[in-house]
Amino acid sequence: MAPTAAFPFIEVRIVPPPAPLAQRSPGVIAVVGKAPATADGGSAPANTPVRIETLDDAVTNFARRQAGNVVRNALYNSLELAFLQDPRPAKVYGVKVAGDDYAAALSGLEAADDVTMVSLANESSVGNPAGAGAPTGLHALKAHVETMSAAGQRRIGFAMVNPATEKSPTYVADITTAANPLKSSTSRMAMIAARGADGDAATAAMAAVAGLPVHHSIVLKKIRGVAIPVAKQYSPAEIKGLSEANLTPIIDPTLITGESLHFADGRLFTSDASLLHVDLVRTLDQIEFMLRAGLIGLVGDARITKPGMTLLKTQVDGILGPLKRQAVIDDYQIEIPVLDILSIPEVARTATDTSIVTAARADRTVDLVVTVTYGPAVSRLLVTLVAKF
């Protein structure tokens, strides 16, 4: 066989750069609500997520203008509240409900994989869990966020207690009892209490949270666009009682000048005390997504060898290091048991070490333990005032 000719002397093989990492903003919300099936409900089809960039988009898709004025409905009003928050959510979706079928509308939202928070427009009916039929009311929201989160698309549902419930000596107990069926054992629901609110407090609260960095506490953060008459606002005892029941009261704090509404607490409506606060769960959700997106490129490429496992550890460092520098987390540790063993000379390994490496290579499975230290914001200050003469 004749040797290959020297011409064209230089051959260049182009290796394309690696694909960019998947990104997901933690501030993407979806508002699912009722709008008329007529022209008054806009042009968007039911059960279909529509991205809303401006309020004009909201009018076109979910309402209409008549003589220069918007013909309003529950979904449009809630979207308007979302846009009033400052800072605003990164992205807003609207989904029109066909009749009362929230479950079908939420099902249409399943493929929108960038959504992190969901609300039902001005809905306070608890509804019923899934039985012979689909779940209804706020039960549909709870089922949706828990199911999607279990499937890997982490979401938090924002709901509200009935704002029309009148003040009474048993108000806190009554509200808590009514809301209890919506408590999420997986910390996927936030329950907003805003007695006498003139708008959708759940969507306003959700949009306000979406505008915050994930590690920022929501305590005393401002909610815009909703008003509560002074006579309807919560007393100190009610604020404490609701907060301790893991509901989030909306208040006008005396110590903040002016008239404005704020979160009185930052809890999720959950039975899991270890995942109680909104900022903690949002931070963990974001870190989880970043790890999955940042490590997917190593699957099928990183070998179960010392260099391959070192590459894996370096990749995780590259994901968590910036979060530590930005003070999202206080510290982190990475443990890869196989790497620890592969760092030991083969002759010095125990039988257990050899068994672990053999099993990892046979199953092509590597255990990776990431421990993050989270430094939460202060929610309560205990001040001791000492007087002296």
PDB file of C-alpha atoms in Angstrom, residues 40-338:
ATOM      1  CA  ASP A  40     -63.917  38.902  26.982  1.00  0.00           C
ATOM      2  CA  GLY A  41     -61.433  36.151  27.891  1.00  0.00           C
ATOM      3  CA  GLY A  42     -58.926  36.949  25.157  1.00  0.00           C
ATOM      4  CA  SER A  43     -57.528  34.838  22.353  1.00  0.00           C
ATOM      5  CA  ALA A  44     -55.476  32.262  24.271  1.00  0.00           C
ATOM      6  CA  PRO A  45     -56.818  28.701  24.239  1.00  0.00           C
ATOM      7  CA  ALA A  46     -57.640  27.031  27.535  1.00  0.00           C
ATOM      8  CA  ASN A  47     -55.091  24.794  29.275  1.00  0.00           C
ATOM      9  CA  THR A  48     -52.213  26.280  27.282  1.00  0.00           C
ATOM     10  CA  PRO A  49     -49.353  28.196  28.948  1.00  0.00           C
ATOM     11  CA  VAL A  50     -48.771  31.600  27.368  1.00  0.00           C
ATOM     12  CA  ARG A  51     -45.741  33.716  28.187  1.00  0.00           C
ATOM     13  CA  ILE A  52     -46.744  37.226  29.202  1.00  0.00           C
ATOM     14  CA  GLU A  53     -44.148  39.950  28.618  1.00  0.00           C
ATOM     15  CA  THR A  54     -46.349  42.993  29.202  1.00  0.00           C
ATOM     16  CA  LEU A  55     -49.843  43.782  30.399  1.00  0.00           C
ATOM     17  CA  ASP A  56     -50.793  44.315  26.757  1.00  0.00           C
ATOM     18  CA  ASP A  57     -50.013  40.629  26.245  1.00  0.00           C
ATOM     19  CA  ALA A  58     -52.276  39.832  29.174  1.00  0.00           C
ATOM     20  CA  VAL A  59     -55.104  41.845  27.611  1.00  0.00           C
ATOM     21  CA  THR A  60     -54.670  40.178  24.237  1.00  0.00           C
ATOM     22  CA  ASN A  61     -54.585  36.647  25.592  1.00  0.00           C
ATOM     23  CA  PHE A  62     -56.881  36.752  28.614  1.00  0.00           C
ATOM     24  CA  ALA A  63     -59.093  39.881  28.428  1.00  0.00           C
ATOM     25  CA  ARG A  64     -60.033  42.635  25.955  1.00  0.00           C
ATOM     26  CA  ARG A  65     -60.345  46.380  25.714  1.00  0.00           C
ATOM     27  CA  GLN A  66     -63.667  48.151  25.349  1.00  0.00           C
ATOM     28  CA  ALA A  67     -63.755  51.901  24.823  1.00  0.00           C
ATOM     29  CA  GLY A  68     -60.137  52.063  25.981  1.00  0.00           C
ATOM     30  CA  ASN A  69     -60.801  50.217  29.225  1.00  0.00           C
ATOM     31  CA  VAL A  70     -59.826  46.651  30.058  1.00  0.00           C
ATOM     32  CA  VAL A  71     -62.713  44.235  30.581  1.00  0.00           C
ATOM     33  CA  ARG A  72     -61.290  42.545  33.643  1.00  0.00           C
ATOM     34  CA  ASN A  73     -61.477  38.999  34.988  1.00  0.00           C
ATOM     35  CA  ALA A  74     -59.761  36.962  37.706  1.00  0.00           C
ATOM     36  CA  LEU A  75     -56.814  35.840  35.575  1.00  0.00           C
ATOM     37  CA  TYR A  76     -56.051  39.284  34.162  1.00  0.00           C
ATOM     38  CA  ASN A  77     -56.273  40.927  37.591  1.00  0.00           C
ATOM     39  CA  SER A  78     -53.825  38.439  39.063  1.00  0.00           C
ATOM     40  CA  LEU A  79     -51.361  38.862  36.197  1.00  0.00           C
ATOM     41  CA  GLU A  80     -51.551  42.620  36.703  1.00  0.00           C
ATOM     42  CA  LEU A  81     -50.623  42.150  40.367  1.00  0.00           C
ATOM     43  CA  ALA A  82     -47.664  40.001  39.349  1.00  0.00           C
ATOM     44  CA  PHE A  83     -46.345  42.808  37.147  1.00  0.00           C
ATOM     45  CA  LEU A  84     -46.739  45.378  39.935  1.00  0.00           C
ATOM     46  CA  GLN A  85     -44.096  43.704  42.118  1.00  0.00           C
ATOM     47  CA  ASP A  86     -40.659  45.291  42.273  1.00  0.00           C
ATOM     48  CA  PRO A  87     -38.407  43.555  41.430  1.00  0.00           C
ATOM     49  CA  ARG A  88     -40.567  41.618  39.015  1.00  0.00           C
ATOM     50  CA  PRO A  89     -40.444  37.879  38.334  1.00  0.00           C
ATOM     51  CA  ALA A  90     -37.980  36.783  35.645  1.00  0.00           C
ATOM     52  CA  LYS A  91     -40.766  35.335  33.525  1.00  0.00           C
ATOM     53  CA  VAL A  92     -44.563  35.104  33.816  1.00  0.00           C
ATOM     54  CA  TYR A  93     -46.867  32.506  32.290  1.00  0.00           C
ATOM     55  CA  GLY A  94     -50.641  32.670  32.203  1.00  0.00           C
ATOM     56  CA  VAL A  95     -52.902  29.641  31.802  1.00  0.00           C
ATOM     57  CA  LYS A  96     -56.637  29.927  31.176  1.00  0.00           C
ATOM     58  CA  VAL A  97     -58.899  27.430  32.926  1.00  0.00           C
ATOM     59  CA  ALA A  98     -61.797  25.816  31.083  1.00  0.00           C
ATOM     60  CA  GLY A  99     -64.702  26.182  33.483  1.00  0.00           C
ATOM     61  CA  ASP A 100     -63.570  25.019  36.924  1.00  0.00           C
ATOM     62  CA  ASP A 101     -61.138  22.361  35.725  1.00  0.00           C
ATOM     63  CA  TYR A 102     -57.934  23.522  37.403  1.00  0.00           C
ATOM     64  CA  ALA A 103     -56.417  20.036  37.120  1.00  0.00           C
ATOM     65  CA  ALA A 104     -56.541  20.113  33.315  1.00  0.00           C
ATOM     66  CA  ALA A 105     -55.036  23.608  33.185  1.00  0.00           C
ATOM     67  CA  LEU A 106     -52.235  22.593  35.553  1.00  0.00           C
ATOM     68  CA  SER A 107     -51.632  19.494  33.450  1.00  0.00           C
ATOM     69  CA  GLY A 108     -51.051  21.783  30.476  1.00  0.00           C
ATOM     70  CA  LEU A 109     -48.331  23.474  32.513  1.00  0.00           C
ATOM     71  CA  GLU A 110     -46.305  20.290  33.052  1.00  0.00           C
ATOM     72  CA  ALA A 111     -44.122  20.737  29.961  1.00  0.00           C
ATOM     73  CA  ALA A 112     -43.100  24.294  30.948  1.00  0.00           C
ATOM     74  CA  ASP A 113     -39.968  23.031  32.683  1.00  0.00           C
ATOM     75  CA  ASP A 114     -38.681  26.461  33.732  1.00  0.00           C
ATOM     76  CA  VAL A 115     -41.610  27.223  36.053  1.00  0.00           C
ATOM     77  CA  THR A 116     -40.645  27.337  39.745  1.00  0.00           C
ATOM     78  CA  MET A 117     -43.794  28.768  41.371  1.00  0.00           C
ATOM     79  CA  VAL A 118     -47.510  28.415  40.627  1.00  0.00           C
ATOM     80  CA  SER A 119     -50.700  30.059  41.900  1.00  0.00           C
ATOM     81  CA  LEU A 120     -54.421  29.922  41.145  1.00  0.00           C
ATOM     82  CA  ALA A 121     -55.823  33.357  40.347  1.00  0.00           C
ATOM     83  CA  ASN A 122     -57.833  34.714  43.288  1.00  0.00           C
ATOM     84  CA  GLU A 123     -58.820  31.203  44.338  1.00  0.00           C
ATOM     85  CA  SER A 124     -59.319  30.404  48.021  1.00  0.00           C
ATOM     86  CA  SER A 125     -61.554  27.340  47.786  1.00  0.00           C
ATOM     87  CA  VAL A 126     -59.756  24.333  49.295  1.00  0.00           C
ATOM     88  CA  GLY A 127     -61.629  21.923  47.024  1.00  0.00           C
ATOM     89  CA  ASN A 128     -61.281  18.159  47.188  1.00  0.00           C
ATOM     90  CA  PRO A 129     -58.339  15.801  46.702  1.00  0.00           C
ATOM     91  CA  ALA A 130     -58.237  13.325  43.847  1.00  0.00           C
ATOM     92  CA  GLY A 131     -60.770  10.537  44.277  1.00  0.00           C
ATOM     93  CA  ALA A 132     -63.188   9.292  41.685  1.00  0.00           C
ATOM     94  CA  GLY A 133     -62.271  12.401  39.703  1.00  0.00           C
ATOM     95  CA  ALA A 134     -59.478  14.919  39.424  1.00  0.00           C
ATOM     96  CA  PRO A 135     -58.620  17.158  42.394  1.00  0.00           C
ATOM     97  CA  THR A 136     -60.453  20.474  42.579  1.00  0.00           C
ATOM     98  CA  GLY A 137     -59.702  23.952  43.929  1.00  0.00           C
ATOM     99  CA  LEU A 138     -56.433  24.410  45.784  1.00  0.00           C
ATOM    100  CA  HIS A 139     -56.090  20.647  46.140  1.00  0.00           C
ATOM    101  CA  ALA A 140     -55.339  20.616  42.404  1.00  0.00           C
ATOM    102  CA  LEU A 141     -52.494  23.083  42.981  1.00  0.00           C
ATOM    103  CA  LYS A 142     -51.063  21.004  45.827  1.00  0.00           C
ATOM    104  CA  ALA A 143     -51.224  17.815  43.771  1.00  0.00           C
ATOM    105  CA  HIS A 144     -49.533  19.546  40.838  1.00  0.00           C
ATOM    106  CA  VAL A 145     -46.551  21.019  42.686  1.00  0.00           C
ATOM    107  CA  GLU A 146     -45.947  17.854  44.701  1.00  0.00           C
ATOM    108  CA  THR A 147     -46.149  15.598  41.642  1.00  0.00           C
ATOM    109  CA  MET A 148     -43.920  17.815  39.498  1.00  0.00           C
ATOM    110  CA  SER A 149     -41.392  18.208  42.311  1.00  0.00           C
ATOM    111  CA  ALA A 150     -41.226  14.450  42.815  1.00  0.00           C
ATOM    112  CA  ALA A 151     -40.528  14.117  39.080  1.00  0.00           C
ATOM    113  CA  GLY A 152     -37.553  16.484  39.337  1.00  0.00           C
ATOM    114  CA  GLN A 153     -39.163  19.792  38.342  1.00  0.00           C
ATOM    115  CA  ARG A 154     -39.205  21.508  41.727  1.00  0.00           C
ATOM    116  CA  ARG A 155     -42.115  23.896  42.227  1.00  0.00           C
ATOM    117  CA  ILE A 156     -43.766  25.745  45.102  1.00  0.00           C
ATOM    118  CA  GLY A 157     -47.476  26.460  45.106  1.00  0.00           C
ATOM    119  CA  PHE A 158     -48.747  29.740  46.560  1.00  0.00           C
ATOM    120  CA  ALA A 159     -52.284  29.716  47.896  1.00  0.00           C
ATOM    121  CA  MET A 160     -54.340  31.951  50.170  1.00  0.00           C
ATOM    122  CA  VAL A 161     -56.897  31.468  52.897  1.00  0.00           C
ATOM    123  CA  ASN A 162     -60.328  32.970  52.319  1.00  0.00           C
ATOM    124  CA  PRO A 163     -59.810  36.750  52.720  1.00  0.00           C
ATOM    125  CA  ALA A 164     -63.526  37.220  53.403  1.00  0.00           C
ATOM    126  CA  THR A 165     -63.463  35.228  56.639  1.00  0.00           C
ATOM    127  CA  GLU A 166     -64.470  37.629  59.360  1.00  0.00           C
ATOM    128  CA  LYS A 167     -62.500  38.282  62.538  1.00  0.00           C
ATOM    129  CA  SER A 168     -63.592  36.179  65.493  1.00  0.00           C
ATOM    130  CA  PRO A 169     -62.126  34.885  68.780  1.00  0.00           C
ATOM    131  CA  THR A 170     -61.436  31.560  67.009  1.00  0.00           C
ATOM    132  CA  TYR A 171     -60.187  33.055  63.740  1.00  0.00           C
ATOM    133  CA  VAL A 172     -56.698  31.493  63.833  1.00  0.00           C
ATOM    134  CA  ALA A 173     -58.016  28.045  64.759  1.00  0.00           C
ATOM    135  CA  ASP A 174     -60.770  28.210  62.137  1.00  0.00           C
ATOM    136  CA  ILE A 175     -58.415  29.329  59.361  1.00  0.00           C
ATOM    137  CA  THR A 176     -55.792  26.746  60.269  1.00  0.00           C
ATOM    138  CA  THR A 177     -58.345  23.925  60.406  1.00  0.00           C
ATOM    139  CA  ALA A 178     -59.743  24.891  57.007  1.00  0.00           C
ATOM    140  CA  ALA A 179     -56.279  25.056  55.427  1.00  0.00           C
ATOM    141  CA  ASN A 180     -54.805  21.917  57.036  1.00  0.00           C
ATOM    142  CA  PRO A 181     -55.728  19.564  54.153  1.00  0.00           C
ATOM    143  CA  LEU A 182     -53.371  21.632  51.956  1.00  0.00           C
ATOM    144  CA  LYS A 183     -50.348  21.122  54.218  1.00  0.00           C
ATOM    145  CA  SER A 184     -47.509  19.616  52.200  1.00  0.00           C
ATOM    146  CA  SER A 185     -45.297  16.988  53.809  1.00  0.00           C
ATOM    147  CA  THR A 186     -42.658  17.773  51.156  1.00  0.00           C
ATOM    148  CA  SER A 187     -42.617  21.565  51.746  1.00  0.00           C
ATOM    149  CA  ARG A 188     -44.197  22.441  48.418  1.00  0.00           C
ATOM    150  CA  MET A 189     -46.971  24.827  49.539  1.00  0.00           C
ATOM    151  CA  ALA A 190     -46.958  28.379  50.892  1.00  0.00           C
ATOM    152  CA  MET A 191     -50.192  29.579  52.499  1.00  0.00           C
ATOM    153  CA  ILE A 192     -50.818  33.333  52.556  1.00  0.00           C
ATOM    154  CA  ALA A 193     -53.201  34.886  55.097  1.00  0.00           C
ATOM    155  CA  ALA A 194     -54.482  38.349  54.192  1.00  0.00           C
ATOM    156  CA  ARG A 195     -57.858  39.044  55.787  1.00  0.00           C
ATOM    157  CA  GLY A 196     -59.806  41.713  53.918  1.00  0.00           C
ATOM    158  CA  ALA A 197     -57.341  41.913  51.001  1.00  0.00           C
ATOM    159  CA  ASP A 198     -58.818  43.576  47.943  1.00  0.00           C
ATOM    160  CA  GLY A 199     -56.927  41.374  45.483  1.00  0.00           C
ATOM    161  CA  ASP A 200     -55.178  38.078  44.895  1.00  0.00           C
ATOM    162  CA  ALA A 201     -52.733  38.051  47.803  1.00  0.00           C
ATOM    163  CA  ALA A 202     -51.340  34.627  46.831  1.00  0.00           C
ATOM    164  CA  THR A 203     -50.235  35.706  43.349  1.00  0.00           C
ATOM    165  CA  ALA A 204     -48.922  39.043  44.606  1.00  0.00           C
ATOM    166  CA  ALA A 205     -46.909  37.222  47.280  1.00  0.00           C
ATOM    167  CA  MET A 206     -45.611  34.667  44.771  1.00  0.00           C
ATOM    168  CA  ALA A 207     -44.466  37.360  42.344  1.00  0.00           C
ATOM    169  CA  ALA A 208     -42.790  39.305  45.160  1.00  0.00           C
ATOM    170  CA  VAL A 209     -40.873  36.183  46.204  1.00  0.00           C
ATOM    171  CA  ALA A 210     -39.933  35.391  42.605  1.00  0.00           C
ATOM    172  CA  GLY A 211     -38.182  38.743  42.291  1.00  0.00           C
ATOM    173  CA  LEU A 212     -35.857  37.963  45.215  1.00  0.00           C
ATOM    174  CA  PRO A 213     -32.577  36.010  45.046  1.00  0.00           C
ATOM    175  CA  VAL A 214     -33.199  32.472  46.261  1.00  0.00           C
ATOM    176  CA  HIS A 215     -31.196  32.882  49.478  1.00  0.00           C
ATOM    177  CA  HIS A 216     -32.970  36.074  50.585  1.00  0.00           C
ATOM    178  CA  SER A 217     -35.460  35.679  53.400  1.00  0.00           C
ATOM    179  CA  ILE A 218     -38.954  36.888  52.546  1.00  0.00           C
ATOM    180  CA  VAL A 219     -39.603  38.193  56.081  1.00  0.00           C
ATOM    181  CA  LEU A 220     -40.719  41.848  55.979  1.00  0.00           C
ATOM    182  CA  LYS A 221     -40.297  42.053  52.199  1.00  0.00           C
ATOM    183  CA  LYS A 222     -42.870  44.301  50.544  1.00  0.00           C
ATOM    184  CA  ILE A 223     -45.943  43.197  48.584  1.00  0.00           C
ATOM    185  CA  ARG A 224     -47.397  45.732  46.153  1.00  0.00           C
ATOM    186  CA  GLY A 225     -50.808  46.200  44.562  1.00  0.00           C
ATOM    187  CA  VAL A 226     -52.911  44.789  47.413  1.00  0.00           C
ATOM    188  CA  ALA A 227     -54.624  46.827  50.134  1.00  0.00           C
ATOM    189  CA  ILE A 228     -56.114  45.740  53.466  1.00  0.00           C
ATOM    190  CA  PRO A 229     -58.368  48.049  55.523  1.00  0.00           C
ATOM    191  CA  VAL A 230     -57.015  48.792  58.983  1.00  0.00           C
ATOM    192  CA  ALA A 231     -60.097  47.234  60.607  1.00  0.00           C
ATOM    193  CA  LYS A 232     -59.336  43.935  58.861  1.00  0.00           C
ATOM    194  CA  GLN A 233     -55.624  43.756  59.653  1.00  0.00           C
ATOM    195  CA  TYR A 234     -54.277  41.171  62.054  1.00  0.00           C
ATOM    196  CA  SER A 235     -53.709  41.742  65.748  1.00  0.00           C
ATOM    197  CA  PRO A 236     -50.344  40.785  67.324  1.00  0.00           C
ATOM    198  CA  ALA A 237     -51.881  37.616  68.771  1.00  0.00           C
ATOM    199  CA  GLU A 238     -53.286  36.633  65.364  1.00  0.00           C
ATOM    200  CA  ILE A 239     -49.950  37.283  63.629  1.00  0.00           C
ATOM    201  CA  LYS A 240     -48.170  35.069  66.120  1.00  0.00           C
ATOM    202  CA  GLY A 241     -50.815  32.346  65.975  1.00  0.00           C
ATOM    203  CA  LEU A 242     -50.925  32.219  62.173  1.00  0.00           C
ATOM    204  CA  SER A 243     -47.129  32.212  61.876  1.00  0.00           C
ATOM    205  CA  GLU A 244     -46.765  29.389  64.378  1.00  0.00           C
ATOM    206  CA  ALA A 245     -49.304  27.410  62.341  1.00  0.00           C
ATOM    207  CA  ASN A 246     -46.933  27.883  59.345  1.00  0.00           C
ATOM    208  CA  LEU A 247     -49.234  30.288  57.531  1.00  0.00           C
ATOM    209  CA  THR A 248     -47.734  33.577  56.336  1.00  0.00           C
ATOM    210  CA  PRO A 249     -49.702  36.645  57.478  1.00  0.00           C
ATOM    211  CA  ILE A 250     -49.543  39.831  55.417  1.00  0.00           C
ATOM    212  CA  ILE A 251     -49.168  42.851  57.701  1.00  0.00           C
ATOM    213  CA  ASP A 252     -48.550  46.594  57.787  1.00  0.00           C
ATOM    214  CA  PRO A 253     -45.727  46.770  60.375  1.00  0.00           C
ATOM    215  CA  THR A 254     -45.780  49.663  62.807  1.00  0.00           C
ATOM    216  CA  LEU A 255     -41.987  50.000  62.717  1.00  0.00           C
ATOM    217  CA  ILE A 256     -41.870  50.515  58.936  1.00  0.00           C
ATOM    218  CA  THR A 257     -42.816  54.055  57.977  1.00  0.00           C
ATOM    219  CA  GLY A 258     -45.655  54.675  55.586  1.00  0.00           C
ATOM    220  CA  GLU A 259     -48.502  52.385  54.631  1.00  0.00           C
ATOM    221  CA  SER A 260     -47.321  49.187  52.991  1.00  0.00           C
ATOM    222  CA  LEU A 261     -47.889  45.458  53.267  1.00  0.00           C
ATOM    223  CA  HIS A 262     -45.163  42.964  54.109  1.00  0.00           C
ATOM    224  CA  PHE A 263     -44.611  39.287  54.861  1.00  0.00           C
ATOM    225  CA  ALA A 264     -44.806  38.696  58.615  1.00  0.00           C
ATOM    226  CA  ASP A 265     -42.969  35.385  58.333  1.00  0.00           C
ATOM    227  CA  GLY A 266     -41.233  33.235  55.740  1.00  0.00           C
ATOM    228  CA  ARG A 267     -42.512  29.728  56.323  1.00  0.00           C
ATOM    229  CA  LEU A 268     -43.898  27.076  54.051  1.00  0.00           C
ATOM    230  CA  PHE A 269     -47.132  25.310  54.905  1.00  0.00           C
ATOM    231  CA  THR A 270     -45.497  22.014  55.736  1.00  0.00           C
ATOM    232  CA  SER A 271     -45.223  19.293  58.327  1.00  0.00           C
ATOM    233  CA  ASP A 272     -41.469  18.967  57.705  1.00  0.00           C
ATOM    234  CA  ALA A 273     -39.722  21.183  60.259  1.00  0.00           C
ATOM    235  CA  SER A 274     -36.335  20.648  58.568  1.00  0.00           C
ATOM    236  CA  LEU A 275     -37.566  22.318  55.357  1.00  0.00           C
ATOM    237  CA  LEU A 276     -39.671  25.062  56.891  1.00  0.00           C
ATOM    238  CA  HIS A 277     -38.526  28.290  55.237  1.00  0.00           C
ATOM    239  CA  VAL A 278     -39.125  29.517  51.698  1.00  0.00           C
ATOM    240  CA  ASP A 279     -35.555  30.732  51.137  1.00  0.00           C
ATOM    241  CA  LEU A 280     -34.013  27.420  52.244  1.00  0.00           C
ATOM    242  CA  VAL A 281     -36.166  25.347  49.903  1.00  0.00           C
ATOM    243  CA  ARG A 282     -35.643  27.754  46.980  1.00  0.00           C
ATOM    244  CA  THR A 283     -31.876  27.642  47.545  1.00  0.00           C
ATOM    245  CA  LEU A 284     -31.778  23.845  47.677  1.00  0.00           C
ATOM    246  CA  ASP A 285     -33.962  23.621  44.569  1.00  0.00           C
ATOM    247  CA  GLN A 286     -31.587  25.906  42.676  1.00  0.00           C
ATOM    248  CA  ILE A 287     -28.457  24.055  43.809  1.00  0.00           C
ATOM    249  CA  GLU A 288     -30.027  20.746  42.849  1.00  0.00           C
ATOM    250  CA  PHE A 289     -30.778  22.004  39.337  1.00  0.00           C
ATOM    251  CA  MET A 290     -27.293  23.459  38.929  1.00  0.00           C
ATOM    252  CA  LEU A 291     -25.690  20.168  39.982  1.00  0.00           C
ATOM    253  CA  ARG A 292     -27.829  18.152  37.604  1.00  0.00           C
ATOM    254  CA  ALA A 293     -27.223  20.523  34.707  1.00  0.00           C
ATOM    255  CA  GLY A 294     -23.508  20.854  35.444  1.00  0.00           C
ATOM    256  CA  LEU A 295     -22.817  17.137  35.844  1.00  0.00           C
ATOM    257  CA  ILE A 296     -24.887  15.707  32.990  1.00  0.00           C
ATOM    258  CA  GLY A 297     -21.950  16.170  30.602  1.00  0.00           C
ATOM    259  CA  LEU A 298     -19.798  13.795  32.663  1.00  0.00           C
ATOM    260  CA  VAL A 299     -22.249  10.906  32.426  1.00  0.00           C
ATOM    261  CA  GLY A 300     -20.838   8.510  29.866  1.00  0.00           C
ATOM    262  CA  ASP A 301     -17.473  10.325  29.761  1.00  0.00           C
ATOM    263  CA  ALA A 302     -15.966  10.458  33.270  1.00  0.00           C
ATOM    264  CA  ARG A 303     -14.261   7.136  33.954  1.00  0.00           C
ATOM    265  CA  ILE A 304     -14.137   5.411  37.331  1.00  0.00           C
ATOM    266  CA  THR A 305     -10.446   6.082  37.734  1.00  0.00           C
ATOM    267  CA  LYS A 306      -8.541   8.545  39.880  1.00  0.00           C
ATOM    268  CA  PRO A 307      -8.288  11.138  37.036  1.00  0.00           C
ATOM    269  CA  GLY A 308     -11.963  10.629  36.129  1.00  0.00           C
ATOM    270  CA  MET A 309     -13.211  11.040  39.687  1.00  0.00           C
ATOM    271  CA  THR A 310     -10.911  14.029  40.218  1.00  0.00           C
ATOM    272  CA  LEU A 311     -12.537  15.628  37.173  1.00  0.00           C
ATOM    273  CA  LEU A 312     -15.947  14.979  38.757  1.00  0.00           C
ATOM    274  CA  LYS A 313     -14.897  16.658  42.004  1.00  0.00           C
ATOM    275  CA  THR A 314     -13.438  19.617  40.105  1.00  0.00           C
ATOM    276  CA  GLN A 315     -16.717  20.044  38.214  1.00  0.00           C
ATOM    277  CA  VAL A 316     -18.716  20.148  41.457  1.00  0.00           C
ATOM    278  CA  ASP A 317     -16.216  22.670  42.856  1.00  0.00           C
ATOM    279  CA  GLY A 318     -16.869  24.826  39.809  1.00  0.00           C
ATOM    280  CA  ILE A 319     -20.594  24.794  40.525  1.00  0.00           C
ATOM    281  CA  LEU A 320     -20.567  25.389  44.274  1.00  0.00           C
ATOM    282  CA  GLY A 321     -17.535  27.669  44.520  1.00  0.00           C
ATOM    283  CA  PRO A 322     -19.280  30.676  42.919  1.00  0.00           C
ATOM    284  CA  LEU A 323     -22.294  30.161  45.218  1.00  0.00           C
ATOM    285  CA  LYS A 324     -19.999  30.378  48.241  1.00  0.00           C
ATOM    286  CA  ARG A 325     -18.330  33.495  46.855  1.00  0.00           C
ATOM    287  CA  GLN A 326     -21.741  35.111  46.281  1.00  0.00           C
ATOM    288  CA  ALA A 327     -22.753  34.215  49.875  1.00  0.00           C
ATOM    289  CA  VAL A 328     -25.638  32.041  48.700  1.00  0.00           C
ATOM    290  CA  ILE A 329     -24.113  29.299  50.855  1.00  0.00           C
ATOM    291  CA  ASP A 330     -21.613  29.642  53.670  1.00  0.00           C
ATOM    292  CA  ASP A 331     -19.524  26.574  52.866  1.00  0.00           C
ATOM    293  CA  TYR A 332     -19.624  23.150  51.215  1.00  0.00           C
ATOM    294  CA  GLN A 333     -17.904  19.783  51.275  1.00  0.00           C
ATOM    295  CA  ILE A 334     -17.588  17.185  48.516  1.00  0.00           C
ATOM    296  CA  GLU A 335     -17.147  13.502  49.302  1.00  0.00           C
ATOM    297  CA  ILE A 336     -16.571  10.835  46.651  1.00  0.00           C
ATOM    298  CA  PRO A 337     -15.799   7.562  48.490  1.00  0.00           C
ATOM    299  CA  VAL A 338     -14.457   5.888  45.332  1.00  0.00           C
TER     300      VAL A 338
END
